[in-house]
Amino acid sequence: MSIYKRGGVYWYKFMWQGKLVRESTKQGNDKVARQMEAAHRTSLAKGEVGIREKKPVPTLAAFLKDRILPWAEAAFAASVPKTAKWYRNECRVLVAYKPLADAPLDAITGELASEFAAHRLHHGKQIATVNSSLRVLRRVLNLGVEWSVIAVAPKLKVLSGERHRERVVSQDEEACYLAAAPEPLASIATVLADTGTRPEECFRLCWEDVTWLNGRNGALLVTRGKTAAARRVIPMTPRVRAMLEARWNEAGRPEEGWVWPAGTRSGHVEPNSIYGQHLGALQASKVRPFVLYSLRHTFLTRLGESGCDAWTLARIAGHSSVAVSARYVHPSEDEVLAAISRLGGHNSGHSEQKQLYEGDGKLLATSVE
């Protein structure tokens, strides 16, 4: 008998009269899975049933419409709307490429995905844009396996050469930009540069998430974000405290409501409602162009250079993995040597012995340190 585990449940497969029989037991117990395989073999041998007809595998377009989009809305629309929007946008892109949209899930191969990527590049799309679609396609196929729609998913690789948003804004550039930025952009940019929040986390900031008593200068509570680790408390710098306190007083000291209200559907500032101000500030300040997310990267880079360890940085940044934070931390050789020297030798599990001898070589005493 041959059973194997995939996605937490056992599958079985065997040959019967030259045909491959493969089915999910939908069970996490290997003993039950073996019993189900044995029962299937027995029923075939007794002639009670023929080879079971495979369930029709849906096309990518149908799977996206019937399963993925409802799942994405239920999972992310309320907690992480940006992620839900990402799935919606990328699903439209995948469906627009007919060879991929009309292919059954189990017929999608790495070659077909490469053809899709080449098609997108040919039409002038950036590598990062193409990779975004490939990542959704890879996730969709993995969900197909997890939900027992297909048995195995192909290994899809993203394209190399993607440009990352790793622009670090200098202190002088930041000062020029903030001086040229109108409100509320200037205040938002100040929060981004001094707290490292993601732009969407900053846009959704409410007055009830601001506390003036915690820590030395108060703190901001981020209630939701890309991952569970996004929920965190971030201490305010004196600059952020002064700016937010002045804004709070001007608003009449509200107990709740958006910190950055706007006439948008959500009621608060959105990327598209502040984009024009950002472009105007860049032109007026003559600072080399950057996106608002670069201010988060700038903050984390400065934090890493200040000597902050990767674990603390991950907590402040809301990273789900310390591996992401580690790229901001670059300890020097002197710092590494200092860290090792702080062990003092007493944690190594060994003890030093000192022996005292007389002039003729006779041992007088032995001491352990």
Coordinates of C-alpha atoms in Angstrom, one line a residue:
M1 CA 0.0 0.0 0.0
S2 CA 1.3 3.5 -0.8
I3 CA 0.0 6.5 1.1
Y4 CA 1.6 9.9 1.4
K5 CA 0.9 13.0 3.2
R6 CA 0.2 16.3 1.5
G7 CA -1.0 19.5 3.2
G8 CA -1.9 17.7 6.5
V9 CA -4.0 15.0 4.9
Y10 CA -3.1 11.6 3.5
W11 CA -3.5 10.6 -0.1
Y12 CA -3.2 7.1 -1.6
K13 CA -2.3 5.9 -5.0
F14 CA -2.0 2.5 -6.7
M15 CA -2.2 0.9 -10.2
W16 CA -5.4 -1.0 -11.1
Q17 CA -5.6 -2.7 -14.5
G18 CA -3.0 -0.4 -15.9
K19 CA -4.7 2.8 -14.6
L20 CA -3.5 5.0 -11.8
V21 CA -5.9 5.5 -9.0
R22 CA -5.1 8.5 -6.7
E23 CA -7.5 10.0 -4.2
S24 CA -7.4 12.1 -1.0
T25 CA -8.6 10.4 2.2
K26 CA -9.2 13.8 3.7
Q27 CA -7.8 12.2 6.9
G28 CA -4.8 13.1 9.0
N29 CA -4.5 9.6 10.5
D30 CA -2.3 7.2 8.6
K31 CA -4.1 4.1 9.9
V32 CA -7.5 5.3 8.7
A33 CA -5.9 6.3 5.4
R34 CA -4.5 2.8 4.9
Q35 CA -7.9 1.3 5.7
M36 CA -9.6 3.5 3.2
E37 CA -7.1 2.5 0.5
A38 CA -7.6 -1.2 1.4
A39 CA -11.4 -0.7 1.1
H40 CA -11.1 0.9 -2.3
R41 CA -8.9 -1.9 -3.5
T42 CA -11.3 -4.5 -2.2
S43 CA -14.3 -2.8 -3.8
L44 CA -12.5 -2.8 -7.1
A45 CA -11.5 -6.4 -6.8
K46 CA -15.1 -7.5 -6.0
G47 CA -16.3 -5.6 -9.1
E48 CA -18.6 -3.5 -7.0
V49 CA -17.4 -0.4 -8.6
G50 CA -15.3 0.5 -11.6
I51 CA -12.4 2.9 -11.8
R52 CA -13.7 6.0 -10.0
E53 CA -14.2 8.9 -12.3
K54 CA -12.0 11.8 -11.6
K55 CA -13.7 15.0 -10.5
P56 CA -13.4 17.5 -13.3
V57 CA -10.6 19.9 -12.6
P58 CA -11.7 23.5 -13.0
T59 CA -10.0 26.0 -15.3
L60 CA -7.9 28.7 -13.7
A61 CA -10.5 31.3 -14.6
A62 CA -13.3 29.3 -12.9
F63 CA -11.2 28.5 -9.9
L64 CA -10.3 32.1 -9.4
K65 CA -14.0 33.2 -9.7
D66 CA -15.6 30.5 -7.6
R67 CA -13.0 29.8 -4.9
I68 CA -10.1 32.2 -4.7
L69 CA -11.8 35.6 -4.9
P70 CA -14.5 34.7 -2.3
W71 CA -11.7 33.3 -0.1
A72 CA -9.6 36.5 -0.4
E73 CA -12.6 38.7 0.4
A74 CA -13.5 36.7 3.5
A75 CA -9.9 36.5 4.7
F76 CA -8.6 39.9 4.0
A77 CA -11.3 42.5 3.1
A78 CA -11.9 43.5 6.7
S79 CA -8.5 43.1 8.2
V80 CA -6.1 43.8 5.4
P81 CA -8.0 45.4 2.5
K82 CA -4.8 46.1 0.6
T83 CA -4.2 42.3 0.3
A84 CA -7.7 41.7 -0.8
K85 CA -7.3 44.4 -3.5
W86 CA -4.0 42.7 -4.5
Y87 CA -5.7 39.4 -5.1
R88 CA -8.5 41.1 -7.1
N89 CA -6.1 43.0 -9.3
E90 CA -3.8 40.1 -10.0
C91 CA -6.7 37.7 -10.7
R92 CA -7.9 40.1 -13.4
V93 CA -4.4 40.0 -14.9
L94 CA -4.2 36.2 -14.9
V95 CA -7.7 35.8 -16.5
A96 CA -6.8 38.3 -19.2
Y97 CA -4.1 35.9 -20.6
K98 CA -6.4 33.3 -22.3
P99 CA -3.9 30.4 -22.6
L100 CA -3.5 30.5 -18.8
A101 CA -7.2 31.3 -17.9
D102 CA -8.6 28.5 -20.0
A103 CA -6.1 25.9 -18.8
P104 CA -7.3 23.3 -16.1
L105 CA -5.4 23.7 -12.9
D106 CA -3.6 20.4 -13.3
A107 CA -2.4 21.4 -16.8
I108 CA -0.6 24.6 -15.6
T109 CA 3.1 24.1 -15.9
G110 CA 6.2 26.1 -15.3
E111 CA 6.5 26.5 -19.0
L112 CA 3.0 28.0 -19.3
A113 CA 3.8 30.4 -16.5
S114 CA 7.0 31.4 -18.3
E115 CA 5.1 32.1 -21.4
F116 CA 2.7 34.3 -19.4
A117 CA 5.7 36.2 -17.9
A118 CA 7.2 36.7 -21.3
H119 CA 3.9 38.0 -22.7
R120 CA 3.7 40.6 -19.9
L121 CA 7.3 41.7 -20.4
H122 CA 6.7 42.0 -24.1
H123 CA 3.9 44.5 -23.3
G124 CA 6.2 46.7 -21.3
K125 CA 5.5 45.5 -17.8
Q126 CA 8.3 45.8 -15.2
I127 CA 9.8 42.7 -13.7
A128 CA 8.3 43.5 -10.2
T129 CA 4.8 43.8 -11.8
V130 CA 5.2 40.4 -13.5
N131 CA 6.5 38.8 -10.3
S132 CA 3.5 40.0 -8.4
S133 CA 1.2 38.1 -10.7
L134 CA 3.4 35.0 -10.6
R135 CA 3.3 35.0 -6.8
V136 CA -0.5 35.1 -6.8
L137 CA -0.5 32.2 -9.4
R138 CA 1.8 30.2 -7.2
R139 CA -0.4 30.8 -4.2
V140 CA -3.5 29.9 -6.1
L141 CA -2.0 26.5 -7.2
N142 CA -0.8 25.7 -3.7
L143 CA -4.3 26.4 -2.4
G144 CA -5.6 24.0 -5.1
V145 CA -3.4 21.3 -3.6
E146 CA -4.4 22.3 0.0
W147 CA -8.1 22.1 -0.9
S148 CA -7.7 18.7 -2.7
V149 CA -8.6 20.2 -6.1
I150 CA -5.3 19.0 -7.7
A151 CA -2.7 16.5 -6.4
V152 CA 0.5 18.5 -7.0
A153 CA 1.4 22.1 -7.9
P154 CA 4.3 23.0 -10.2
K155 CA 7.2 24.9 -8.9
L156 CA 7.0 28.4 -10.2
K157 CA 10.0 30.7 -10.0
V158 CA 9.8 34.5 -10.1
L159 CA 12.0 36.5 -12.5
S160 CA 15.3 37.7 -11.4
G161 CA 16.4 41.4 -11.6
E162 CA 13.5 42.8 -9.7
R163 CA 14.2 46.3 -8.4
H164 CA 13.4 46.8 -4.7
R165 CA 12.2 49.9 -3.0
E166 CA 15.4 50.3 -1.0
R167 CA 15.9 54.1 -1.4
V168 CA 17.3 55.6 1.8
V169 CA 16.5 59.3 2.2
S170 CA 19.3 61.3 3.7
Q171 CA 18.8 63.7 6.6
D172 CA 19.2 66.7 4.4
E173 CA 16.8 65.4 1.8
E174 CA 14.2 64.7 4.5
A175 CA 14.5 68.2 5.8
C176 CA 14.1 69.7 2.3
Y177 CA 11.1 67.5 1.5
L178 CA 9.3 68.1 4.8
A179 CA 9.8 71.9 4.4
A180 CA 8.2 71.8 0.9
A181 CA 5.4 69.3 1.8
P182 CA 1.9 70.7 2.6
E183 CA -0.4 69.3 5.2
P184 CA -1.3 66.5 5.8
L185 CA 1.6 65.1 3.8
A186 CA 4.2 66.8 6.0
S187 CA 2.8 65.3 9.2
I188 CA 2.3 61.8 7.6
A189 CA 5.9 61.8 6.3
T190 CA 7.1 62.8 9.7
V191 CA 5.4 59.8 11.3
L192 CA 6.7 57.4 8.6
A193 CA 10.3 58.7 9.0
D194 CA 10.2 58.5 12.9
T195 CA 8.2 55.3 13.5
G196 CA 8.8 53.1 10.4
T197 CA 5.1 52.3 10.0
R198 CA 3.9 51.2 6.7
P199 CA 2.0 53.9 4.8
E200 CA -1.3 52.1 5.0
E201 CA -0.9 51.6 8.7
C202 CA -0.2 55.4 9.1
F203 CA -3.2 56.3 6.9
R204 CA -5.6 54.2 9.1
L205 CA -4.3 55.7 12.4
C206 CA -7.1 56.7 14.8
W207 CA -7.0 59.0 17.8
E208 CA -8.0 56.1 20.1
D209 CA -4.7 54.4 18.9
V210 CA -2.6 57.3 20.3
T211 CA -1.7 57.3 23.9
W212 CA 0.1 60.2 25.5
L213 CA 1.1 58.4 28.7
N214 CA 3.0 55.3 27.7
G215 CA 6.8 55.6 27.7
R216 CA 8.7 58.9 27.6
N217 CA 6.8 60.6 24.8
G218 CA 3.7 58.4 24.4
A219 CA 3.1 55.6 21.8
L220 CA 1.1 54.6 18.8
L221 CA -0.9 51.3 18.6
V222 CA -0.9 49.6 15.2
T223 CA -4.0 47.4 15.3
R224 CA -3.8 45.6 12.0
G225 CA -1.5 45.1 9.0
K226 CA -0.1 42.6 6.6
T227 CA 0.5 39.9 9.2
A228 CA -0.2 39.1 12.8
A229 CA 3.1 40.6 13.7
A230 CA 1.9 44.0 12.4
R231 CA -0.1 44.5 15.6
R232 CA 2.4 46.4 17.9
V233 CA 3.1 49.4 20.0
I234 CA 5.6 52.0 18.7
P235 CA 7.0 54.7 21.0
M236 CA 6.8 58.2 19.7
T237 CA 9.8 60.4 19.2
P238 CA 9.6 64.0 20.6
R239 CA 9.1 65.3 17.0
V240 CA 6.1 63.0 16.4
R241 CA 4.7 63.7 19.8
A242 CA 4.8 67.5 19.3
M243 CA 3.3 67.2 15.8
L244 CA 0.4 64.9 16.8
E245 CA -0.4 66.8 20.0
A246 CA -0.7 70.0 18.1
R247 CA -2.9 68.3 15.5
W248 CA -5.0 66.8 18.3
N249 CA -5.5 70.2 20.0
E250 CA -6.5 71.8 16.7
A251 CA -9.1 69.1 16.2
G252 CA -10.6 69.7 19.6
R253 CA -9.0 66.9 21.4
P254 CA -11.2 64.1 20.0
E255 CA -11.4 60.8 21.8
E256 CA -11.8 58.8 18.5
G257 CA -11.8 59.2 14.7
W258 CA -9.3 59.3 12.0
V259 CA -6.0 61.2 12.6
W260 CA -5.9 62.0 8.8
P261 CA -9.6 62.5 7.7
A262 CA -10.2 62.9 4.0
G263 CA -13.1 63.0 1.6
T264 CA -12.5 59.4 0.4
R265 CA -14.8 56.4 0.5
S266 CA -12.9 55.1 3.6
G267 CA -13.0 58.5 5.3
H268 CA -9.2 58.7 5.7
V269 CA -6.3 59.6 3.5
E270 CA -5.6 57.1 0.8
P271 CA -2.5 56.7 -1.5
N272 CA -4.2 58.3 -4.5
S273 CA -5.5 61.2 -2.4
I274 CA -2.1 62.2 -1.3
Y275 CA -0.1 61.3 -4.4
G276 CA -0.4 64.8 -6.0
Q277 CA 1.0 66.4 -2.8
H278 CA 3.9 64.0 -2.8
L279 CA 4.8 64.8 -6.4
G280 CA 4.6 68.5 -5.7
A281 CA 6.8 68.3 -2.7
L282 CA 9.4 66.4 -4.7
Q283 CA 9.5 69.0 -7.4
A284 CA 9.5 71.9 -5.0
S285 CA 12.3 70.4 -2.9
K286 CA 14.3 69.1 -5.8
V287 CA 14.9 65.9 -3.9
R288 CA 15.7 62.8 -5.9
P289 CA 12.4 61.0 -6.3
F290 CA 11.3 58.3 -3.8
V291 CA 8.0 56.6 -2.8
L292 CA 6.5 57.1 0.7
Y293 CA 7.4 53.5 1.6
S294 CA 11.1 54.6 1.3
L295 CA 10.6 56.6 4.5
R296 CA 9.9 53.3 6.3
H297 CA 13.0 51.7 4.8
T298 CA 15.0 54.8 5.8
F299 CA 13.8 54.6 9.4
L300 CA 14.7 50.8 9.6
T301 CA 18.1 51.4 8.0
R302 CA 18.9 54.1 10.6
L303 CA 17.7 51.9 13.4
G304 CA 19.9 49.1 12.2
E305 CA 22.9 51.4 11.9
S306 CA 22.3 52.6 15.4
G307 CA 23.2 49.2 16.8
C308 CA 19.6 47.8 17.2
D309 CA 19.5 44.0 17.2
A310 CA 17.4 42.1 14.6
W311 CA 14.9 40.8 17.1
T312 CA 14.1 44.3 18.5
L313 CA 14.0 45.7 15.0
A314 CA 11.5 43.0 13.9
R315 CA 9.2 43.9 16.8
I316 CA 9.3 47.6 16.0
A317 CA 8.9 47.1 12.2
G318 CA 6.1 44.4 12.6
H319 CA 8.1 41.9 10.5
S320 CA 6.7 38.3 10.7
S321 CA 10.3 36.9 10.3
V322 CA 13.5 38.1 11.9
A323 CA 15.2 37.2 8.6
V324 CA 13.6 40.2 7.0
S325 CA 14.9 42.5 9.8
A326 CA 18.4 41.0 9.6
R327 CA 19.1 42.7 6.3
Y328 CA 19.0 46.1 8.1
V329 CA 21.5 44.9 10.8
H330 CA 25.2 44.9 9.9
P331 CA 27.4 44.5 13.0
S332 CA 31.0 45.5 12.6
E333 CA 34.0 43.2 13.4
D334 CA 34.6 45.2 16.6
E335 CA 31.0 44.7 17.7
V336 CA 31.2 40.9 17.1
L337 CA 34.4 40.7 19.1
A338 CA 32.9 42.8 21.9
A339 CA 29.9 40.5 22.0
I340 CA 32.1 37.4 22.4
S341 CA 34.3 39.1 25.0
R342 CA 31.2 39.8 27.1
L343 CA 30.8 36.1 27.7
G344 CA 33.9 36.4 29.9
G345 CA 34.8 32.7 29.4
H346 CA 32.5 31.6 32.3
N347 CA 29.8 30.3 30.0
S348 CA 32.0 28.1 27.9
G349 CA 31.7 25.1 30.2
H350 CA 35.4 24.9 31.0
S351 CA 37.3 26.1 34.1
E352 CA 40.9 27.4 34.2
Q353 CA 43.3 25.7 36.6
K354 CA 46.3 27.5 38.1
Q355 CA 49.1 25.5 39.7
L356 CA 51.7 26.8 42.1
Y357 CA 55.2 25.1 42.1
E358 CA 58.2 25.4 44.3
G359 CA 61.6 26.2 42.7
D360 CA 62.5 22.5 42.4
G361 CA 59.3 21.8 40.5
K362 CA 57.4 20.3 43.4
L363 CA 53.6 21.0 43.2
L364 CA 52.4 23.0 46.1
A365 CA 48.7 23.8 45.3
T366 CA 46.1 23.9 42.5
S367 CA 43.4 26.5 42.2
V368 CA 40.3 26.5 40.0
E369 CA 38.9 29.8 38.6

